[in-house]
Short mmCIF file of C-alpha atoms in Angstrom, two decimals:
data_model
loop_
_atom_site.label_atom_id
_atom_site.label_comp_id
_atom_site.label_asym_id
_atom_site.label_seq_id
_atom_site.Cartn_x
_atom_site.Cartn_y
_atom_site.Cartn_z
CA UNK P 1 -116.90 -180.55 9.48
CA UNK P 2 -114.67 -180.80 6.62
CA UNK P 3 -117.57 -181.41 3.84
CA UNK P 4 -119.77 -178.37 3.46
CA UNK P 5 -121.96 -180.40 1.69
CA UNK P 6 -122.17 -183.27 4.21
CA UNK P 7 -122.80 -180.38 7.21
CA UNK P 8 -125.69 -179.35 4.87
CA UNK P 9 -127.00 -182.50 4.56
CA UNK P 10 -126.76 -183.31 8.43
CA UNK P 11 -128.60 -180.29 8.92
CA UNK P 12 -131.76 -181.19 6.82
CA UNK P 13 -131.88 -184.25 8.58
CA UNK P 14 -135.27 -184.37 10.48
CA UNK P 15 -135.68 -185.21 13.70
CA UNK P 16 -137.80 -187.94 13.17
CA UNK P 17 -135.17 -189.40 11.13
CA UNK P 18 -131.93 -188.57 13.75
CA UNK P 19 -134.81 -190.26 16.24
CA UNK P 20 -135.57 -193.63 14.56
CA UNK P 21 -131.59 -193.86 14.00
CA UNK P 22 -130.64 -193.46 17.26
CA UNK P 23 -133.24 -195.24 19.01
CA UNK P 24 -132.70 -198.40 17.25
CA UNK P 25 -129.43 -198.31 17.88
CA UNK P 26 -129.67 -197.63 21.20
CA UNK P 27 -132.31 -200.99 21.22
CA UNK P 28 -129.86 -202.80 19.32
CA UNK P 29 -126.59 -201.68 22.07
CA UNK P 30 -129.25 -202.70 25.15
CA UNK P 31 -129.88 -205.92 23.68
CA UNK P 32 -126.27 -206.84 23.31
CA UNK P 33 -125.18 -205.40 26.55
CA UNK P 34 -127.99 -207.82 27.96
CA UNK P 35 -126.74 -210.71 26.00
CA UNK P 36 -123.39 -210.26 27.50
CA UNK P 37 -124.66 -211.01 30.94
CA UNK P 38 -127.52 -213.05 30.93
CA UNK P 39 -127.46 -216.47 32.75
CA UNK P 40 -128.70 -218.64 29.64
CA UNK P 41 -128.87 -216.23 26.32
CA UNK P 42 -125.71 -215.57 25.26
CA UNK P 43 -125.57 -214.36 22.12
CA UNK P 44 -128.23 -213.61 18.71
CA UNK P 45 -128.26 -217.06 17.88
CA UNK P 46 -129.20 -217.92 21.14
CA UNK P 47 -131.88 -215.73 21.27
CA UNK P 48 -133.37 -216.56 17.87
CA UNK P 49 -133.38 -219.73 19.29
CA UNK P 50 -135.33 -219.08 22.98
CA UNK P 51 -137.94 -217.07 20.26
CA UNK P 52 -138.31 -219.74 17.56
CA UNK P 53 -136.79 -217.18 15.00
CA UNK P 54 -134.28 -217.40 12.59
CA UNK P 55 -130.90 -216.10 13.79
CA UNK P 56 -130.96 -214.11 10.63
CA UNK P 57 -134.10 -212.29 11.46
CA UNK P 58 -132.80 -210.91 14.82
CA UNK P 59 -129.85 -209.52 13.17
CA UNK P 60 -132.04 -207.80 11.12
CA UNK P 61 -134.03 -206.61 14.32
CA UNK P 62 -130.74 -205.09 15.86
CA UNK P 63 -129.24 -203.81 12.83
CA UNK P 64 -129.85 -200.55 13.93
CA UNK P 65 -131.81 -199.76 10.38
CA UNK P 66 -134.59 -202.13 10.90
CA UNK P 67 -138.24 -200.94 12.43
CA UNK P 68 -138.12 -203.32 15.38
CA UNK P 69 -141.70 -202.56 16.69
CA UNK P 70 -142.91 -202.85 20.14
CA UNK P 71 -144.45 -206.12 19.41
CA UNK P 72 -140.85 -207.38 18.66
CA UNK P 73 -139.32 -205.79 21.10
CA UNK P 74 -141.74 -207.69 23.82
CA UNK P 75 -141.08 -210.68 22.37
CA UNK P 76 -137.52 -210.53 23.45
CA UNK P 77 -137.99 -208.81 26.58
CA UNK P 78 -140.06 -211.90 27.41
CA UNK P 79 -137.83 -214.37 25.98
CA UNK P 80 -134.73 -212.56 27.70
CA UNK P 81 -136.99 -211.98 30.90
CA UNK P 82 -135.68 -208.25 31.38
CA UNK P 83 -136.64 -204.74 30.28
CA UNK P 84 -135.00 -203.77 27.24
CA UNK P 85 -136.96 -200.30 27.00
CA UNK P 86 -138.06 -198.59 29.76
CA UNK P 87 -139.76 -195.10 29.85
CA UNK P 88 -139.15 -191.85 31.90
CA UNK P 89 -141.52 -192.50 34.42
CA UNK P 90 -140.64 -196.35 34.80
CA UNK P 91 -137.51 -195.44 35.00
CA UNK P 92 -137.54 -192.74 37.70
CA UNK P 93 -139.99 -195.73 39.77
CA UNK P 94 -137.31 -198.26 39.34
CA UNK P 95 -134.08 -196.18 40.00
CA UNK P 96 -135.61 -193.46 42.17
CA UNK P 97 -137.02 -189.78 41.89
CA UNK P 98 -135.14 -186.88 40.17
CA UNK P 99 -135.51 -184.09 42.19
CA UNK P 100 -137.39 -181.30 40.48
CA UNK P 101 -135.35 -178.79 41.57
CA UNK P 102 -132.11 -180.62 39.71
CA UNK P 103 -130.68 -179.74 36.47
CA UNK P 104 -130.89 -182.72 34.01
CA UNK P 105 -128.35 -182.55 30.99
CA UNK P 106 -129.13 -183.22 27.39
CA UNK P 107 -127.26 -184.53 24.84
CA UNK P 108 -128.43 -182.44 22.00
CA UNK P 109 -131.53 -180.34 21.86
CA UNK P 110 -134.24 -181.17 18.30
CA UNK P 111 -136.46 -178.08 18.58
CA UNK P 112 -139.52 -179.82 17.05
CA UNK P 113 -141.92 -176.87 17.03
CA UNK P 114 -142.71 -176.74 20.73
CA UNK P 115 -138.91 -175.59 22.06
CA UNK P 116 -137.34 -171.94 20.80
CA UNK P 117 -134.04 -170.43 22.31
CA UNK P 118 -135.88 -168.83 24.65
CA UNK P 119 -137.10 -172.24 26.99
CA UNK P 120 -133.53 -173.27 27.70
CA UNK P 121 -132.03 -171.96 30.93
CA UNK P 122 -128.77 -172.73 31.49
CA UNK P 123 -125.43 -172.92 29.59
CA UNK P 124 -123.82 -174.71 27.64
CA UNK P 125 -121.61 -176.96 28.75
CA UNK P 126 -119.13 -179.86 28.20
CA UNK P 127 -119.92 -183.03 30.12
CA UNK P 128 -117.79 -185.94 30.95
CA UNK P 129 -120.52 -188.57 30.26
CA UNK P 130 -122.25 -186.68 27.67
CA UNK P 131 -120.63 -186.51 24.01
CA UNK P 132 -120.46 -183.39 22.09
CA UNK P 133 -122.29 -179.74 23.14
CA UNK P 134 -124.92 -180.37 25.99
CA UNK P 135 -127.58 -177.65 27.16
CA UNK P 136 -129.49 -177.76 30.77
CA UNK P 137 -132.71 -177.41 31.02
CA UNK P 138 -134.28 -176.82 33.50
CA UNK P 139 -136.45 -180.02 34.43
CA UNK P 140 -139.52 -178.02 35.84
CA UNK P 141 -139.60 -175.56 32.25
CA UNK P 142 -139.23 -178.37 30.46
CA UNK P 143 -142.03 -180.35 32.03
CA UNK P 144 -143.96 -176.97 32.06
CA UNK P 145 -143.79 -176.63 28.26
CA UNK P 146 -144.35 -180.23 27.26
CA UNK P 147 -141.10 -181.25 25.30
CA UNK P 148 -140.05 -184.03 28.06
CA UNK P 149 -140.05 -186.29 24.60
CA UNK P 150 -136.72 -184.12 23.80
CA UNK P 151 -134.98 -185.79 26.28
CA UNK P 152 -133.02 -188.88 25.59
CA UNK W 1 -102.57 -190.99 -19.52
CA UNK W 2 -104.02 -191.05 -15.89
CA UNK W 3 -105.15 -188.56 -13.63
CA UNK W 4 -104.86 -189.05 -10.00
CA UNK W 5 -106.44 -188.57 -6.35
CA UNK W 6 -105.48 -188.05 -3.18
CA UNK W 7 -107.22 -188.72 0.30
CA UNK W 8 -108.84 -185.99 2.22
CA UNK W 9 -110.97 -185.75 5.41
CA UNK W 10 -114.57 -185.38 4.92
CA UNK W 11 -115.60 -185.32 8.36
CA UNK W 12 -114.45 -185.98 11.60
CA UNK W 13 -116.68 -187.61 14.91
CA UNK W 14 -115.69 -188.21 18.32
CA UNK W 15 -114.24 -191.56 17.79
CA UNK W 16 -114.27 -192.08 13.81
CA UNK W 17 -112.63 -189.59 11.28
CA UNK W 18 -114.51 -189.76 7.53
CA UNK W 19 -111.91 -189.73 4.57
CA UNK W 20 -112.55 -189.12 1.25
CA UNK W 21 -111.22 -189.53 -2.46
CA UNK W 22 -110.83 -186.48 -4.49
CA UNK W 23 -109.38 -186.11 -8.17
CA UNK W 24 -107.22 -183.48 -8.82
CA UNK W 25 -108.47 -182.23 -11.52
CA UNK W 26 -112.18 -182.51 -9.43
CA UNK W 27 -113.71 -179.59 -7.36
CA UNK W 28 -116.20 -182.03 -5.54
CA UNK W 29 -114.70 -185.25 -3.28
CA UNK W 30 -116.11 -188.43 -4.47
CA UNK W 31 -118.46 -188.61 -1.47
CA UNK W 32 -119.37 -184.66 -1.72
CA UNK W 33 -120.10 -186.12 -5.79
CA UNK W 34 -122.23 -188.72 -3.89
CA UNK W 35 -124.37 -186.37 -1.44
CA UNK W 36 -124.84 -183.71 -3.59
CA UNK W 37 -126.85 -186.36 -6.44
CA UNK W 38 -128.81 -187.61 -3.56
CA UNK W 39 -129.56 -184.60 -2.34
CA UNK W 40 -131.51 -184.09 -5.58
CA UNK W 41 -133.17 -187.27 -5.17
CA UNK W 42 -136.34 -186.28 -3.27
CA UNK W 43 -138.22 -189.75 -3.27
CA UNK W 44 -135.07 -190.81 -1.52
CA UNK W 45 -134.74 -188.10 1.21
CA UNK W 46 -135.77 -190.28 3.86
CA UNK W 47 -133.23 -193.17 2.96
CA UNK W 48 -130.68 -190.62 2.71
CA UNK W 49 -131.44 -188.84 5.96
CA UNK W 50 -130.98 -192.06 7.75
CA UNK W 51 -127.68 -192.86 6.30
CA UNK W 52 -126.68 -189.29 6.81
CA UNK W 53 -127.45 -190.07 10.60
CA UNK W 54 -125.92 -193.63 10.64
CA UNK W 55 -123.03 -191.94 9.78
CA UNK W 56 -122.80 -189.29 12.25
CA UNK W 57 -123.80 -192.49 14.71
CA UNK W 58 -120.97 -194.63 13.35
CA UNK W 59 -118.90 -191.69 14.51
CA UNK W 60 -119.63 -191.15 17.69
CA UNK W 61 -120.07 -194.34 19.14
CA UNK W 62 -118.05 -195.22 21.98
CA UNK W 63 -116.84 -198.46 20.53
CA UNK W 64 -115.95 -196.91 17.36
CA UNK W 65 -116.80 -198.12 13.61
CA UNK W 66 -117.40 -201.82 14.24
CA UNK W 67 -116.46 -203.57 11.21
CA UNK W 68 -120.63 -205.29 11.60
CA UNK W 69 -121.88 -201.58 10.79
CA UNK W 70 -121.28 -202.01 6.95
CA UNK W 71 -121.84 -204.08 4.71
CA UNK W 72 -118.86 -206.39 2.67
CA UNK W 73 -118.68 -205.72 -0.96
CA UNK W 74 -115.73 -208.14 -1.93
CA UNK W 75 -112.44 -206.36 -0.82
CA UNK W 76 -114.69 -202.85 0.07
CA UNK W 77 -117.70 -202.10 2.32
CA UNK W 78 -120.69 -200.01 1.62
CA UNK W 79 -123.27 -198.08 4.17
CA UNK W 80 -125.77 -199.21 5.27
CA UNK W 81 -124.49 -202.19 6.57
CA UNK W 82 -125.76 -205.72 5.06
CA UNK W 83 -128.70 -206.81 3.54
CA UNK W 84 -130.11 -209.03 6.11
CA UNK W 85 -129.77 -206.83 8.23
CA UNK W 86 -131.92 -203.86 7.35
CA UNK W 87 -134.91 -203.04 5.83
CA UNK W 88 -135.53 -203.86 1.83
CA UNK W 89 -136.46 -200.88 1.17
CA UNK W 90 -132.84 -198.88 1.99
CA UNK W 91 -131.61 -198.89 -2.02
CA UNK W 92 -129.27 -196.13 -1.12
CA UNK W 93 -125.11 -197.35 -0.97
CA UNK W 94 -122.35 -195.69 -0.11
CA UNK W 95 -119.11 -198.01 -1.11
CA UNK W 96 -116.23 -197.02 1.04
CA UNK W 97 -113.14 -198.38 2.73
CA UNK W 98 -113.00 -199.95 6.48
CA UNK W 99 -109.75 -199.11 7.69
CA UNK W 100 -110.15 -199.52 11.25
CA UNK W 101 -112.91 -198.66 14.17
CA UNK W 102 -111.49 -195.04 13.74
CA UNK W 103 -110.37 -194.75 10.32
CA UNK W 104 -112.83 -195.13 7.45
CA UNK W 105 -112.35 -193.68 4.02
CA UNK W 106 -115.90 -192.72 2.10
CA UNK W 107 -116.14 -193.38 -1.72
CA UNK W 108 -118.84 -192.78 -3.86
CA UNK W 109 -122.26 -194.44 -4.55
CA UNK W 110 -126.00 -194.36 -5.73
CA UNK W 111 -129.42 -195.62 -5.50
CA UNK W 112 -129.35 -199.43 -6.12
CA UNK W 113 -131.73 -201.00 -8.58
CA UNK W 114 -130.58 -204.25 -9.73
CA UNK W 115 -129.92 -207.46 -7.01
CA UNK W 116 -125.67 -207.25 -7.96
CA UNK W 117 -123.91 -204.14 -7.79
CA UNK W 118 -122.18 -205.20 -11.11
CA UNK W 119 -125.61 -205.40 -12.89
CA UNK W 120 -126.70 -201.93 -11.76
CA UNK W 121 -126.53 -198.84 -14.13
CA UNK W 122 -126.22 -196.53 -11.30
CA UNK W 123 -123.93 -198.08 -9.04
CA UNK W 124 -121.77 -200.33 -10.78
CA UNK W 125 -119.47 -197.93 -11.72
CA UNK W 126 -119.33 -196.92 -8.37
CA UNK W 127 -118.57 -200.08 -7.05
CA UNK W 128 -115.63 -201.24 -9.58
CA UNK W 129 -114.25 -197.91 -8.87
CA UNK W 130 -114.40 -198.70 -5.42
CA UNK W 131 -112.71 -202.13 -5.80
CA UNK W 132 -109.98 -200.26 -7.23
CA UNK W 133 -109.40 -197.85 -5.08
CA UNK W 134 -109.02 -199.96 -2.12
CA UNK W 135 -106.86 -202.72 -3.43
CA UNK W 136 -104.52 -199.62 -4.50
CA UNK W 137 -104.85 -198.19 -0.89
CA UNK W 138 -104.64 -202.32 0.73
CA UNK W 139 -101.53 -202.08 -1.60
CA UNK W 140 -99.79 -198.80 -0.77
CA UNK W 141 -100.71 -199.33 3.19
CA UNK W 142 -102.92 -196.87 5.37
CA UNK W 143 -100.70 -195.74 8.71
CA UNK W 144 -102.83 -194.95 11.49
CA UNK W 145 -103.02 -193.22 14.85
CA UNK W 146 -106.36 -193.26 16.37
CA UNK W 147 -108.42 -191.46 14.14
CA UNK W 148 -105.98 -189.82 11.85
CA UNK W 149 -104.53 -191.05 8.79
CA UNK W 150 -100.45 -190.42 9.21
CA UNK W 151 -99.33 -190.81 5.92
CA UNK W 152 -101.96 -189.40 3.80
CA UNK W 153 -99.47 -187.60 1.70
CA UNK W 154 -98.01 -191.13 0.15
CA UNK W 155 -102.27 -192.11 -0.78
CA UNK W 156 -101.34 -190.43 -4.18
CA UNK W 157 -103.92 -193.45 -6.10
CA UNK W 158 -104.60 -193.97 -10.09
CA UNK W 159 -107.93 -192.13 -10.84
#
């Protein structure tokens, strides 16, 4: 990083903050990759449309800035009839069981109290689909010390 | 008599590289000049932590800096992207300029108080500055490849 000062800053960010960011992006990329393939809702407009909303409000939804909410989010999972969020364990239901045994990569790891050094197993290691410096964990020590809400 | 700048990076992502504006005569970039006020600015830290990670997002996603991430301020942008699209309550703004999905260059900024830019004590000399800036660098041309600037050594600008 060029800018000392920016690295600094970066580094105070807390993980709350780094969370809400990238989740509502993430929200905001799901609900466009949806749009781009749905049979009938095409685009925001469209969709502000199927919810009786303004078109203005729903860019405000997937701005990646705004506090959606759940309740919002719902709304347009029912209006777009699909799963925009979906949780570990609805996940593993829908797309099958990860073996325990298997090594599950991370794409950064946001020691919030519960995680030291000391719980990772692994290495660190570069990863085609994963951006940046990745650590395994082991699934089973992660599950054993609670911090499966590191994972995303 | 004028003083000048030059263009520096500020910070490099996977698929965007951050530039800055520095005066010669200036040991902090613009944007460092920027981060380092709001860094002060505790009732703020929450605002700033969140454009702080927008940016690092901006960076790294796949599809690059999508021109819809920022917000238009005449011939410049600013972070975070447009009003109507965020929450009121962001008052933080970063101007900068959008150069491509890989290229942007970082200016200066403040915390927002007035509805206009030009009304606002702490911004609007931010944001005329701004203005300036990027018609001079519209007017000398940015050359690109990918993420890196290729002539930064001609972005010599009036400070």
């Amino acid at each position: 990083m060029a800018s000392k000062i920016f690295a600094e800053m970066l580094a105070k960010v807390e993980p709350e903050d780094r969370q809400f960011v990238q989740k509502n992006l993430a929200i905001s990329y799901q609900v466009r990759a949806i749009l781009d393939n749905h049979p009938t809702i095409h685009s925001q407009k469209d969709l502000a449309e199927a919810m009786g909303k303004e078109p203005s409000e729903i860019s405000k939804w997937l701005s990646g800035l705004h506090n959606i909410g759940l309740e919002n989010i719902t709304k347009m999972e029912v209006a777009l009839g699909q799963d925009i969020i979906l949780t570990d364990e609805q996940a593993r239901e829908r797309y099958g069981k990860v073996d325990k045994e298997s090594y599950r990569p991370f794409q950064t790891i946001h020691c919030a109290g519960k995680a030291d050094q000391s719980d990772l197993t692994g290495e660190v290691v570069k990863e085609g689909n994963v951006k940046g410096r990745s650590i395994l964990l082991k699934s089973t020590d992660q599950e054993e010390k609670g911090i499966s809400e590191l994972a995303y | 008599m004028h003083s000048y700048a030059s263009i520096e990076e500020f910070a490099r992502f996977d698929t965007v590289t951050f530039y800055t504006l520095r005066g010669e005569e200036n040991v902090l970039s613009e944007t460092d000049d920027f981060f380092e006020r709001m860094g002060k600015e505790e009732f703020y830290k929450r605002q700033r932590n969140r454009l702080v990670q927008w940016i690092v997002e901006i960076g790294n996603d796949k599809w690059g800096a999508n021109f819809e991430l920022f917000r238009p301020e005449r011939i410049c942008v600013a972070l975070p992207p447009k009003g109507k699209y965020l929450d009121e309550n962001i008052d933080l703004r970063l101007y900068c300029h959008w150069v491509s999905k890989n290229v942007v260059i970082l200016f200066n900024g403040g915390i927002k108080t007035a509805n206009f830019a030009q009304d606002c004590p702490n911004v609007s000399y931010h944001f005329y500055n701004a203005q300036g800036w990027t018609k001079q660098l519209i007017e000398i041309g940015i050359e690109t490849d990918g993420p890196a600037i290729t002539n930064i050594e001609e972005l010599y600008l009036k400070y």
